PDB file of C-alpha atoms and ligand atoms in Angstrom:
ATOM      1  CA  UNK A   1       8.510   3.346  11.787  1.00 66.00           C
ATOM      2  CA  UNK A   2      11.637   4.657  10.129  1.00 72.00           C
ATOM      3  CA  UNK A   3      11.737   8.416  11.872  1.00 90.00           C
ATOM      4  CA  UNK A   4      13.422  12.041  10.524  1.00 97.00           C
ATOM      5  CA  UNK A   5      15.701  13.529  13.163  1.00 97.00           C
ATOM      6  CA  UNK A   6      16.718  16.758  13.655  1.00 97.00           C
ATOM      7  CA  UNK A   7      20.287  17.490  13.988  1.00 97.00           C
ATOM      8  CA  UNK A   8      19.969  18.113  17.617  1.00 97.00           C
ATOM      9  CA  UNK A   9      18.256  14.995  18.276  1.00 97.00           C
ATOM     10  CA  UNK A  10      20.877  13.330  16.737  1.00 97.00           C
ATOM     11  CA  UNK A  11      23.753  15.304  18.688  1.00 97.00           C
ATOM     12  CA  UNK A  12      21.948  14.115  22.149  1.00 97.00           C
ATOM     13  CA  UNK A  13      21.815  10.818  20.916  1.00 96.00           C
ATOM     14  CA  UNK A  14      25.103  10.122  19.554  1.00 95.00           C
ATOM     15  CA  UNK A  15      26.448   7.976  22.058  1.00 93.00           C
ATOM     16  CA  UNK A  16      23.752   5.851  21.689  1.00 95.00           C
ATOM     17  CA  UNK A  17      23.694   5.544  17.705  1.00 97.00           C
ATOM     18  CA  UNK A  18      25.241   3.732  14.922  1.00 97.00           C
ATOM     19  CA  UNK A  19      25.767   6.661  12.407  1.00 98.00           C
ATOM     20  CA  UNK A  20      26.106   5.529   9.093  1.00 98.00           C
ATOM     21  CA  UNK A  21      27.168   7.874   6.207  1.00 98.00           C
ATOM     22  CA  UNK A  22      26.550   6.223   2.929  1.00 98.00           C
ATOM     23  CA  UNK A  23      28.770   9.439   1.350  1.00 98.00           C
ATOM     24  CA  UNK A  24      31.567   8.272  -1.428  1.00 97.00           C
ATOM     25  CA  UNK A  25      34.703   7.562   0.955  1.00 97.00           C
ATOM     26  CA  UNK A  26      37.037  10.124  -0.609  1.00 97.00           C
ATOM     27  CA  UNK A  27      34.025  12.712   0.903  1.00 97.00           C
ATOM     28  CA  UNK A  28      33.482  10.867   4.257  1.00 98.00           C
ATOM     29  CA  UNK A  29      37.567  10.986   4.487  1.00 96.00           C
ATOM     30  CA  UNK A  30      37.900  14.777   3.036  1.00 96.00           C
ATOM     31  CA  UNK A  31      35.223  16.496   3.915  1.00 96.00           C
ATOM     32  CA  UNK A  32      35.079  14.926   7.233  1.00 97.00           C
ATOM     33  CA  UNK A  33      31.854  13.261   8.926  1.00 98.00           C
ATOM     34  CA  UNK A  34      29.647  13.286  12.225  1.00 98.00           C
ATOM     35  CA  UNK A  35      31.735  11.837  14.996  1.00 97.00           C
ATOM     36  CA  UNK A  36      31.390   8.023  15.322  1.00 97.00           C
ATOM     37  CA  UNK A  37      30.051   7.784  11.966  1.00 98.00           C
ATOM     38  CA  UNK A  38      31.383   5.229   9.847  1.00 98.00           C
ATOM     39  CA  UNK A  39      31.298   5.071   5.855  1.00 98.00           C
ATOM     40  CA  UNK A  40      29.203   2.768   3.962  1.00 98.00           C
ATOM     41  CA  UNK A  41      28.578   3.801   0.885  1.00 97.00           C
ATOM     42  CA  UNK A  42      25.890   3.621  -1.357  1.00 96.00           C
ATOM     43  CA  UNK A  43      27.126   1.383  -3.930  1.00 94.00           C
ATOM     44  CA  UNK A  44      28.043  -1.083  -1.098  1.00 96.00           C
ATOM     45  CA  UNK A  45      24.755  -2.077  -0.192  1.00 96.00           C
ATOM     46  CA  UNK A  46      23.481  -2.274  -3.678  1.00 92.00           C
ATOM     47  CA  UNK A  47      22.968  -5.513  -5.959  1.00 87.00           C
ATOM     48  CA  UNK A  48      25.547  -5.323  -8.787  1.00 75.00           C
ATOM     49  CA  UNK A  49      22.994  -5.920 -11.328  1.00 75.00           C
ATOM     50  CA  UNK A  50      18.945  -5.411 -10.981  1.00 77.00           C
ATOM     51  CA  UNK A  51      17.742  -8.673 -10.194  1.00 74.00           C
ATOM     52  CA  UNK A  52      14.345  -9.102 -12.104  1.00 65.00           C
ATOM     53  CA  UNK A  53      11.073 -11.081 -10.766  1.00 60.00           C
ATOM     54  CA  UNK A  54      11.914 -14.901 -10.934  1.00 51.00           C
ATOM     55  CA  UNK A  55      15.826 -14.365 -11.194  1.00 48.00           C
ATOM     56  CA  UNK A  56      15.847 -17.070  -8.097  1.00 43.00           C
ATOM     57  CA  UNK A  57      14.727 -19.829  -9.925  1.00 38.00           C
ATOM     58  CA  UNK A  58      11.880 -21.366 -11.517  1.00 37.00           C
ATOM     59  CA  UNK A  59       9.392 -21.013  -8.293  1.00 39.00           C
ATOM     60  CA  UNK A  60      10.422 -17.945  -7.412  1.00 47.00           C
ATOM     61  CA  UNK A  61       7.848 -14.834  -7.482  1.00 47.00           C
ATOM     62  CA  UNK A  62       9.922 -12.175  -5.834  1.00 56.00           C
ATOM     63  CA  UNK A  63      11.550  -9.431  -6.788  1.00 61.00           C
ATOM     64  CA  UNK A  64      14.503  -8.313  -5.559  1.00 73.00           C
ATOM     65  CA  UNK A  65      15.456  -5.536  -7.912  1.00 81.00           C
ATOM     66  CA  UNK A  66      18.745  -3.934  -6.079  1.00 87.00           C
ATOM     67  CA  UNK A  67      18.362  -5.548  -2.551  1.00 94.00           C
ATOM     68  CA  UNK A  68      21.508  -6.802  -1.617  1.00 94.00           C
ATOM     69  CA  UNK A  69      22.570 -10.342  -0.693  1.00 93.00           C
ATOM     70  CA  UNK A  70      21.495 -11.222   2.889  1.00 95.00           C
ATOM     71  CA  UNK A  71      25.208 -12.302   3.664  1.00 96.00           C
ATOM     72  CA  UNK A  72      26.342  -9.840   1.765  1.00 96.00           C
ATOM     73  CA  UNK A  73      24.485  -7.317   4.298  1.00 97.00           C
ATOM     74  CA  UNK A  74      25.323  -9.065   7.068  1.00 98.00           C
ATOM     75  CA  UNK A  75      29.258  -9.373   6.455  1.00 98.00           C
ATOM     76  CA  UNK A  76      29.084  -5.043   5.300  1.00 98.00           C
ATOM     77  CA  UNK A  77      27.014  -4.214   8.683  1.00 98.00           C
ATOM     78  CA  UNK A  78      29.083  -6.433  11.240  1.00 98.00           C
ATOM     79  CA  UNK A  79      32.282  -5.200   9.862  1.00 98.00           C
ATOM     80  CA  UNK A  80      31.641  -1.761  10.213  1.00 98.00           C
ATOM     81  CA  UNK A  81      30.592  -2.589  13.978  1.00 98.00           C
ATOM     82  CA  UNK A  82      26.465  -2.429  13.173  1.00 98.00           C
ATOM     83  CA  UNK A  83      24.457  -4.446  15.349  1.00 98.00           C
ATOM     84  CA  UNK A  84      21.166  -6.014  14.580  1.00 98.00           C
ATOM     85  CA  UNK A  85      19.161  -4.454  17.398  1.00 97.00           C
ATOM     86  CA  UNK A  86      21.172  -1.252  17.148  1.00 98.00           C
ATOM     87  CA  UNK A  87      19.527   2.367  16.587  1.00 98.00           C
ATOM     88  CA  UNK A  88      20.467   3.738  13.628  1.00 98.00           C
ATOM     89  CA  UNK A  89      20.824   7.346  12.162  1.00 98.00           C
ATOM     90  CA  UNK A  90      21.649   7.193   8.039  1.00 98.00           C
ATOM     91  CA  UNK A  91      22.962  10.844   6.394  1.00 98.00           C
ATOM     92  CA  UNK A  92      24.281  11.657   2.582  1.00 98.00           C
ATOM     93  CA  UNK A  93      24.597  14.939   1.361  1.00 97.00           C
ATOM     94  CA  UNK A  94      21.827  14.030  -1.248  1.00 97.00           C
ATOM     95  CA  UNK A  95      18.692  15.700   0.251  1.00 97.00           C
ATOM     96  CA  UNK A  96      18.512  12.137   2.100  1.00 98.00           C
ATOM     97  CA  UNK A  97      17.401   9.810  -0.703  1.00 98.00           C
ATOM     98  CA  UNK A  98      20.709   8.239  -0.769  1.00 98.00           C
ATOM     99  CA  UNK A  99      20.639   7.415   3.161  1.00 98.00           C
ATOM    100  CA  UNK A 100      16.612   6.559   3.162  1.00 98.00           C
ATOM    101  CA  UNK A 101      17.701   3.916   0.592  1.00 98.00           C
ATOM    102  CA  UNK A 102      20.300   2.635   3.260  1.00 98.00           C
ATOM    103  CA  UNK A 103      17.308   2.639   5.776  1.00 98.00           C
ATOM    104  CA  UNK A 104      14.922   1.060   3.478  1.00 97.00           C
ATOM    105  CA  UNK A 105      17.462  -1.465   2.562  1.00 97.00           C
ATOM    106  CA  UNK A 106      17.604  -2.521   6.677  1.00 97.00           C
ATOM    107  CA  UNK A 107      14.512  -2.170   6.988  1.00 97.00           C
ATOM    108  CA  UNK A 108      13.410  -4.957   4.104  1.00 96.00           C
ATOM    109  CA  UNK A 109      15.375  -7.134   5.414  1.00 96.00           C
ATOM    110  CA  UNK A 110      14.345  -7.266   9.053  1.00 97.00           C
ATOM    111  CA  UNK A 111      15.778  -4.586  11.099  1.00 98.00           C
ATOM    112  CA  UNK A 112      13.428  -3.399  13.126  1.00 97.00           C
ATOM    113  CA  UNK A 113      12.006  -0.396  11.788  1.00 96.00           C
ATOM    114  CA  UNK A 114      11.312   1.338  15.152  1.00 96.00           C
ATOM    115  CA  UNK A 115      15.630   1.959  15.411  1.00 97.00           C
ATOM    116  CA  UNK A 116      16.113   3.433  12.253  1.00 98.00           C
ATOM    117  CA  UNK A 117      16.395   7.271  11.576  1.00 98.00           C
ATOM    118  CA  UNK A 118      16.692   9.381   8.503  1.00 98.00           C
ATOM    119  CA  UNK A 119      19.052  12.381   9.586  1.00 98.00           C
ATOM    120  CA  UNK A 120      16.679  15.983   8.228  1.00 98.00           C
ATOM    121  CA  UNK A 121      18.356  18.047   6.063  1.00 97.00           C
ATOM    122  CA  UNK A 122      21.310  15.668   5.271  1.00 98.00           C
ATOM    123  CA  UNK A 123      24.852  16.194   6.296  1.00 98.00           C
ATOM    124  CA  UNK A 124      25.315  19.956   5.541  1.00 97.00           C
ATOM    125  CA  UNK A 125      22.469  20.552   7.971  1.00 97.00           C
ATOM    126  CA  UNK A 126      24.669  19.183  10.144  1.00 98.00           C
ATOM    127  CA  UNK A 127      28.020  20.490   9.130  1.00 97.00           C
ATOM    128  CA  UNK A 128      26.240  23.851   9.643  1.00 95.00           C
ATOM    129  CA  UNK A 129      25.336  23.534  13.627  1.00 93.00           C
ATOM    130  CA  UNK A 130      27.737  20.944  15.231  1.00 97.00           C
ATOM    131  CA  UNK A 131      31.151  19.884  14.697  1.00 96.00           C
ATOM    132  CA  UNK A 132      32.830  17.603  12.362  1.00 97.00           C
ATOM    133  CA  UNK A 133      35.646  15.391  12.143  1.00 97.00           C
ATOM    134  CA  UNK A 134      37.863  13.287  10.272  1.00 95.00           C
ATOM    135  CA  UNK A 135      39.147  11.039  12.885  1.00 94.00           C
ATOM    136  CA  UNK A 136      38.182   7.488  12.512  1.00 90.00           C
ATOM    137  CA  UNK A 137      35.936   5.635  13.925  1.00 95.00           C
ATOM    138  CA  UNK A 138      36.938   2.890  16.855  1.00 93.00           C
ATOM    139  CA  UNK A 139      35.258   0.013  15.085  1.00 96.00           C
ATOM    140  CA  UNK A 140      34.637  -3.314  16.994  1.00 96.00           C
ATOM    141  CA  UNK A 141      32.933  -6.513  14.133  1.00 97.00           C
ATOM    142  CA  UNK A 142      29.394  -7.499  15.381  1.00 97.00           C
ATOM    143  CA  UNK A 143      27.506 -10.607  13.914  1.00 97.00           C
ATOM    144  CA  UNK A 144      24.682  -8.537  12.214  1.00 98.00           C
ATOM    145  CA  UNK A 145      22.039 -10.971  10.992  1.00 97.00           C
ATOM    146  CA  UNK A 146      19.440 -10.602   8.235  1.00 96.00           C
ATOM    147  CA  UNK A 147      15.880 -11.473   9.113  1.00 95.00           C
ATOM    148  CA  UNK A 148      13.610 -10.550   7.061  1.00 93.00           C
ATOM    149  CA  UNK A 149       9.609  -9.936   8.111  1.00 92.00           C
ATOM    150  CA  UNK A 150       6.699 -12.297   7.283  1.00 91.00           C
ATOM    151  CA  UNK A 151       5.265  -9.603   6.133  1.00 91.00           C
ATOM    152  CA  UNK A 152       6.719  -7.119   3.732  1.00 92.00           C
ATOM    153  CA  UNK A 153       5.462  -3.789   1.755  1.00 96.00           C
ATOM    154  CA  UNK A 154       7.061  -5.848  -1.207  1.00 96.00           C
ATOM    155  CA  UNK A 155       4.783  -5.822  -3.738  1.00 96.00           C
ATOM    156  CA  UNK A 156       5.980  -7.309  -7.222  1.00 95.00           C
ATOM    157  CA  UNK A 157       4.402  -5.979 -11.394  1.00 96.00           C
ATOM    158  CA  UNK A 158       1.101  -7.771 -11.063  1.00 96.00           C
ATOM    159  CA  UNK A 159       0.090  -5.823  -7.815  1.00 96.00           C
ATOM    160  CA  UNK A 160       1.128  -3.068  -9.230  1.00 97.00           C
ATOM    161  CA  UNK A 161      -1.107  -3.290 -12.752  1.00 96.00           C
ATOM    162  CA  UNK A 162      -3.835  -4.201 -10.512  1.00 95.00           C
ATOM    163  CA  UNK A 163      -3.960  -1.447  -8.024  1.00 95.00           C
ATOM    164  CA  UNK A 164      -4.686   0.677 -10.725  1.00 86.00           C
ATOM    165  CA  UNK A 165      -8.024  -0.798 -10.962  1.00 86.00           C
ATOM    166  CA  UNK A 166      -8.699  -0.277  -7.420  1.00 92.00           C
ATOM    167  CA  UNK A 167     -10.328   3.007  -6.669  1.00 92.00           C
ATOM    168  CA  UNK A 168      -8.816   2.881  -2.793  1.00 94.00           C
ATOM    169  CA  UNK A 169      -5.225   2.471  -4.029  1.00 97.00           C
ATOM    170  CA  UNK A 170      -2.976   5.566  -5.906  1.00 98.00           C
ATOM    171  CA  UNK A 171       0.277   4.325  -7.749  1.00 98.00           C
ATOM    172  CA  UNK A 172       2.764   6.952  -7.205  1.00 98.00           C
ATOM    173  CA  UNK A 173       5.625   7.818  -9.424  1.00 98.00           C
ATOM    174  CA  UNK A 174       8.554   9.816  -7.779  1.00 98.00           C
ATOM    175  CA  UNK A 175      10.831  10.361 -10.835  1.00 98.00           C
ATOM    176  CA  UNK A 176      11.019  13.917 -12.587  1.00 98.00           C
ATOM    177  CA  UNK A 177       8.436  15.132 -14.374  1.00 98.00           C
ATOM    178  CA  UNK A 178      10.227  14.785 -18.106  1.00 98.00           C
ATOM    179  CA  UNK A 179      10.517  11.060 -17.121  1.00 98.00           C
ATOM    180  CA  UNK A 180       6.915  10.599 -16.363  1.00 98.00           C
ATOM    181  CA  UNK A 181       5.926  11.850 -19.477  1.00 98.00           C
ATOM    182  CA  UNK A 182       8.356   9.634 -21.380  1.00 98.00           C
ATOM    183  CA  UNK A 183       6.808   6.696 -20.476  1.00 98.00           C
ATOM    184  CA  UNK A 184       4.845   5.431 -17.149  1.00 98.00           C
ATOM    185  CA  UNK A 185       2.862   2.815 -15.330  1.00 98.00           C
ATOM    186  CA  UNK A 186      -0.950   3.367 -16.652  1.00 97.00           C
ATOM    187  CA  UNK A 187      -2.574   5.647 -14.182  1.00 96.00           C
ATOM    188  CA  UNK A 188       0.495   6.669 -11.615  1.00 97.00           C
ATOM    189  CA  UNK A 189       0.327  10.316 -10.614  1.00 97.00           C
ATOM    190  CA  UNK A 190       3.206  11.445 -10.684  1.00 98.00           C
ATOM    191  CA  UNK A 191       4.770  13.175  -7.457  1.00 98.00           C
ATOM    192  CA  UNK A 192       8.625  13.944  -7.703  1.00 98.00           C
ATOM    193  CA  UNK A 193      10.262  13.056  -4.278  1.00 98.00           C
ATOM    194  CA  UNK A 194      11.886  16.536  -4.418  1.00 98.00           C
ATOM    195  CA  UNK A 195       8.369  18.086  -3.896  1.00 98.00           C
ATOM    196  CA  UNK A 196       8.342  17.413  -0.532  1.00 98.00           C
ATOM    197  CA  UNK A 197      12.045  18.811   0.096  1.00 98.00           C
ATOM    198  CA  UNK A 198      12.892  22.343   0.997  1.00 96.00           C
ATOM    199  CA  UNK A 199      15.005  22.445  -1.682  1.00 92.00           C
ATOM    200  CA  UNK A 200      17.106  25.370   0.680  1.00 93.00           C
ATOM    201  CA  UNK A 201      17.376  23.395   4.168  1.00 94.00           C
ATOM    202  CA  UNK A 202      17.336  20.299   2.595  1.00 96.00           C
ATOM    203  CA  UNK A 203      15.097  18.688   4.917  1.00 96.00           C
ATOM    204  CA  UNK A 204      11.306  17.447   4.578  1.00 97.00           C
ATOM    205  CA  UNK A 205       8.594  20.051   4.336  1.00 98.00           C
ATOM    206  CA  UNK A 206       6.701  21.535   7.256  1.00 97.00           C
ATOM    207  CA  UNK A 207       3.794  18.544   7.590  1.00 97.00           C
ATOM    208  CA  UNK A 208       1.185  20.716   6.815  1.00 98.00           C
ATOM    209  CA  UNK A 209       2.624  21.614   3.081  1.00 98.00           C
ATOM    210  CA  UNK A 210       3.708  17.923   2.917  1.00 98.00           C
ATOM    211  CA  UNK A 211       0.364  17.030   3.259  1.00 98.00           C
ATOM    212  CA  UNK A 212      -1.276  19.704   1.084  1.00 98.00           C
ATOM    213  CA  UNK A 213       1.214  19.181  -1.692  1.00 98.00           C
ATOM    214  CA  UNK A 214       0.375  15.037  -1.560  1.00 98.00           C
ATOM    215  CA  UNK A 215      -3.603  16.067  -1.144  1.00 98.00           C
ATOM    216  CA  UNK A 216      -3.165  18.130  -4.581  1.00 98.00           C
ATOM    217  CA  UNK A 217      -2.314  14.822  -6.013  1.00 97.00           C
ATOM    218  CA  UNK A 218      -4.988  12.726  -4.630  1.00 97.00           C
ATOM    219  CA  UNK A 219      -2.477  11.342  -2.376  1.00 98.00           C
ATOM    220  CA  UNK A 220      -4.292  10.776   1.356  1.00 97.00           C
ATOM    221  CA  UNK A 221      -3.821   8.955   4.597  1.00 96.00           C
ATOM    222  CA  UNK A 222      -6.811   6.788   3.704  1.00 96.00           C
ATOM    223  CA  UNK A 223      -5.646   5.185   0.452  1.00 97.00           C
ATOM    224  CA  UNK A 224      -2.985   2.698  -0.351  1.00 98.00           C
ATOM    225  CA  UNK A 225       0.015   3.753  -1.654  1.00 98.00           C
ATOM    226  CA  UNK A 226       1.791   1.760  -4.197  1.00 98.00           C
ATOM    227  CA  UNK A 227       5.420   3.156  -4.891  1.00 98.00           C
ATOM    228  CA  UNK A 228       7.663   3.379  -7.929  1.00 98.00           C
ATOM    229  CA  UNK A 229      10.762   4.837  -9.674  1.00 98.00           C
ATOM    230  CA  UNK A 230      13.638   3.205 -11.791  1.00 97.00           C
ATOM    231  CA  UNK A 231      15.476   1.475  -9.171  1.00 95.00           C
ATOM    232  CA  UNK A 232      13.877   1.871  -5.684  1.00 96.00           C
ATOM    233  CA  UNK A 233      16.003   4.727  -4.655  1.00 97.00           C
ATOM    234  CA  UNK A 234      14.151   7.924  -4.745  1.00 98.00           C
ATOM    235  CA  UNK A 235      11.051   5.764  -3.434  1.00 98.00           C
ATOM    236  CA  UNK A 236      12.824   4.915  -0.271  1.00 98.00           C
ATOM    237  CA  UNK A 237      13.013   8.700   0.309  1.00 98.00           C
ATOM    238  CA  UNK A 238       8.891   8.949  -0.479  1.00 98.00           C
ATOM    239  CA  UNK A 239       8.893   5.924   1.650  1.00 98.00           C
ATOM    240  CA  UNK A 240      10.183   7.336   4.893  1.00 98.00           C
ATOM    241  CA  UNK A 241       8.603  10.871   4.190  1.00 98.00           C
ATOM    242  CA  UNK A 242       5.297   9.007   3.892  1.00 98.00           C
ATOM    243  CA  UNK A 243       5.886   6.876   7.146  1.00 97.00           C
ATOM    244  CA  UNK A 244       6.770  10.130   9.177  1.00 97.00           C
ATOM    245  CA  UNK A 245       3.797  11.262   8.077  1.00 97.00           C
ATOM    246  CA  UNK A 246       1.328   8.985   9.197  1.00 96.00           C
ATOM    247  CA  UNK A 247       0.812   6.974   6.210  1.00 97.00           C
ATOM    248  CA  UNK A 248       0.063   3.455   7.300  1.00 96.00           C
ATOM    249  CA  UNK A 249      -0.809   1.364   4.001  1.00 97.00           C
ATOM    250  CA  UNK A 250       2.450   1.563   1.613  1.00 98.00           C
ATOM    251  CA  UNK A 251       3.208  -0.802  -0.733  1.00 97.00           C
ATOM    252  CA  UNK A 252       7.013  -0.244  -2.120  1.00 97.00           C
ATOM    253  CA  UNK A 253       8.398  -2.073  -5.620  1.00 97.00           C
ATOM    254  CA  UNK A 254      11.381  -3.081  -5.797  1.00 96.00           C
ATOM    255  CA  UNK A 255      11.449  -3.909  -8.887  1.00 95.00           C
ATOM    256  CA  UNK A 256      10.311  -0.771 -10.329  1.00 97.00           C
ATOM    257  CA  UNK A 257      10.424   0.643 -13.917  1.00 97.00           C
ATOM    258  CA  UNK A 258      13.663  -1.588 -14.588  1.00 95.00           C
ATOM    259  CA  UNK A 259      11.581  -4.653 -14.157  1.00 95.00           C
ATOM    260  CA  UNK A 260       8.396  -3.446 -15.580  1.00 96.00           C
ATOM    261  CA  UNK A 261      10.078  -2.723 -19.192  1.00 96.00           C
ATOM    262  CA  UNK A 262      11.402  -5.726 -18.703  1.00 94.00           C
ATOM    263  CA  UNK A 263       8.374  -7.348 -18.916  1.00 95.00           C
ATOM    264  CA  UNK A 264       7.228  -6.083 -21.543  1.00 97.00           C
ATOM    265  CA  UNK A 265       4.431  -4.269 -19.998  1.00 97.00           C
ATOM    266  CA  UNK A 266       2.282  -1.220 -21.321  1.00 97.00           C
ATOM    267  CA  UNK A 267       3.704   2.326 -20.417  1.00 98.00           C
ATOM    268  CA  UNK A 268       1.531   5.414 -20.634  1.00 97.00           C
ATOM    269  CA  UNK A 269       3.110   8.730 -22.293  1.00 98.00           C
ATOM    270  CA  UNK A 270       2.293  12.604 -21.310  1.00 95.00           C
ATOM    271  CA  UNK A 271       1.435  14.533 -18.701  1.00 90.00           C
TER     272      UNK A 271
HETATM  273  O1  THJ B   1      16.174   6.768  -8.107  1.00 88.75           O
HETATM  274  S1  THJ B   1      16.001   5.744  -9.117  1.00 88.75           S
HETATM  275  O2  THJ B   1      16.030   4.402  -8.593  1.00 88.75           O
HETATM  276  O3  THJ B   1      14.789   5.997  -9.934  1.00 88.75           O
HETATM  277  S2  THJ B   1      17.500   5.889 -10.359  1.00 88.75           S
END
């Protein structure tokens, strides 16, 4: 299970970590980083275009929405000295949806999800307790290889329209609340990632207002929870918050909004 880690954990760790800022490079290079870290940004490790269900060919189901190419993910992890069965700690200066994505993103395609951390309270947490720098990182190529799981918390649109039929399951939205009530998958609740972010620290709530604020919404450790936004980036946030909290049945699509307008399929409006 992906994990949040404190800053400290991280600094008695660091030897033993690939740290991966997914920061723009100008910031990584001006601002300076966590030492050791080295830059991959978010718009590396994103799919050019959204790639909708069936975009592999006639027989194929999936959805890959903004997953990258496996090769391409191999060829941006081994070159930046990533290893597949290394432990991983992800930052951004984005409240940590921009780094969950990069988690998310390793952890669809097969690495293993046990080594992969989200860094609490993004890099200005750290920035305000332990040293930075801009030196660069000694970086030696690794042969990173893409294997994805036989099983997956892929789901693709028809899942989705028929968990919300099933009384057990809750479809989750995690956009704003304006965008909800624009337009939205018939019976999501809507929970805005940012609601379980101290919006001061930066980091995840204290579990036991996590949980009451996700209890509000009907949102329990019992159900199934089906995930959704525009492009699977503030979901990978809601993902890992979820998984640190216990949640055990999570169903994530990729393919999101982008892919359910695509298809033509019925949105609800309001609140
Ligand atoms: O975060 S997003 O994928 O909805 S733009």
């Amino acid at each position: 299970m992906t994990d949040i880690v404190s800053t400290d954990w991280v600094a008695d760790h660091l030897g033993d970590l690939g740290v991966v800022d997914v920061r723009d490079a100008w910031e990584y290079d001006g601002i300076g980083h966590l030492p050791g870290a080295v830059n991959i940004p978010f718009d590396s490790f994103r799919a050019e275009e959204h790639a909708a269900e069936g975009s592999g060919g006639a027989n194929d189901d999936s959805s890959t929405g903004m997953l990258p190419d496996a090769e391409d993910f191999e060829a941006l992890l081994g070159e930046n000295g990533i290893a597949t069965d290394d432990e991983i700690v992800a930052y951004d200066d984005m409240h940590g949806v921009f780094a969950a994505r990069f988690l998310v993103t390793a952890e669809l395609l097969g690495h293993d999800p046990e080594k992969l951390h989200l860094l609490d309270g993004d890099f200005s947490a750290w920035q305000r307790e332990h040293e930075t720098t801009s030196d660069a990182p000694g970086v030696e190529a690794t042969d990173y290889v893409v294997d994805p799981p036989a099983e997956s918390v892929l789901v693709d649109a028809d899942a989705v329209a028929a968990a919300g039929d099933d009384p057990e399951t809750v479809v989750v939205d995690t956009r704003e609340d304006w965008e909800y009530e624009e337009g939205h998958v018939p019976g999501a609740i809507l929970l805005d990632w940012k609601d379980l972010v101290d919006d001061e620290s930066r980091g995840i709530l204290p579990r036991d207002e996590a949980l009451a604020v996700l209890e509000e919404r009907g949102i329990t450790p019992n159900r199934r929870v089906v995930l959704y936004c525009n492009t699977a980036r503030r979901i990978s946030h809601t993902y890992v918050v979820l998984r640190h909290l216990g949640f055990e049945d999570l169903a994530f699509y990729e393919g999101s909004l982008t892919e359910w307008e695509e298809q033509d399929r019925p949105l609800e409006t309001g609140s």
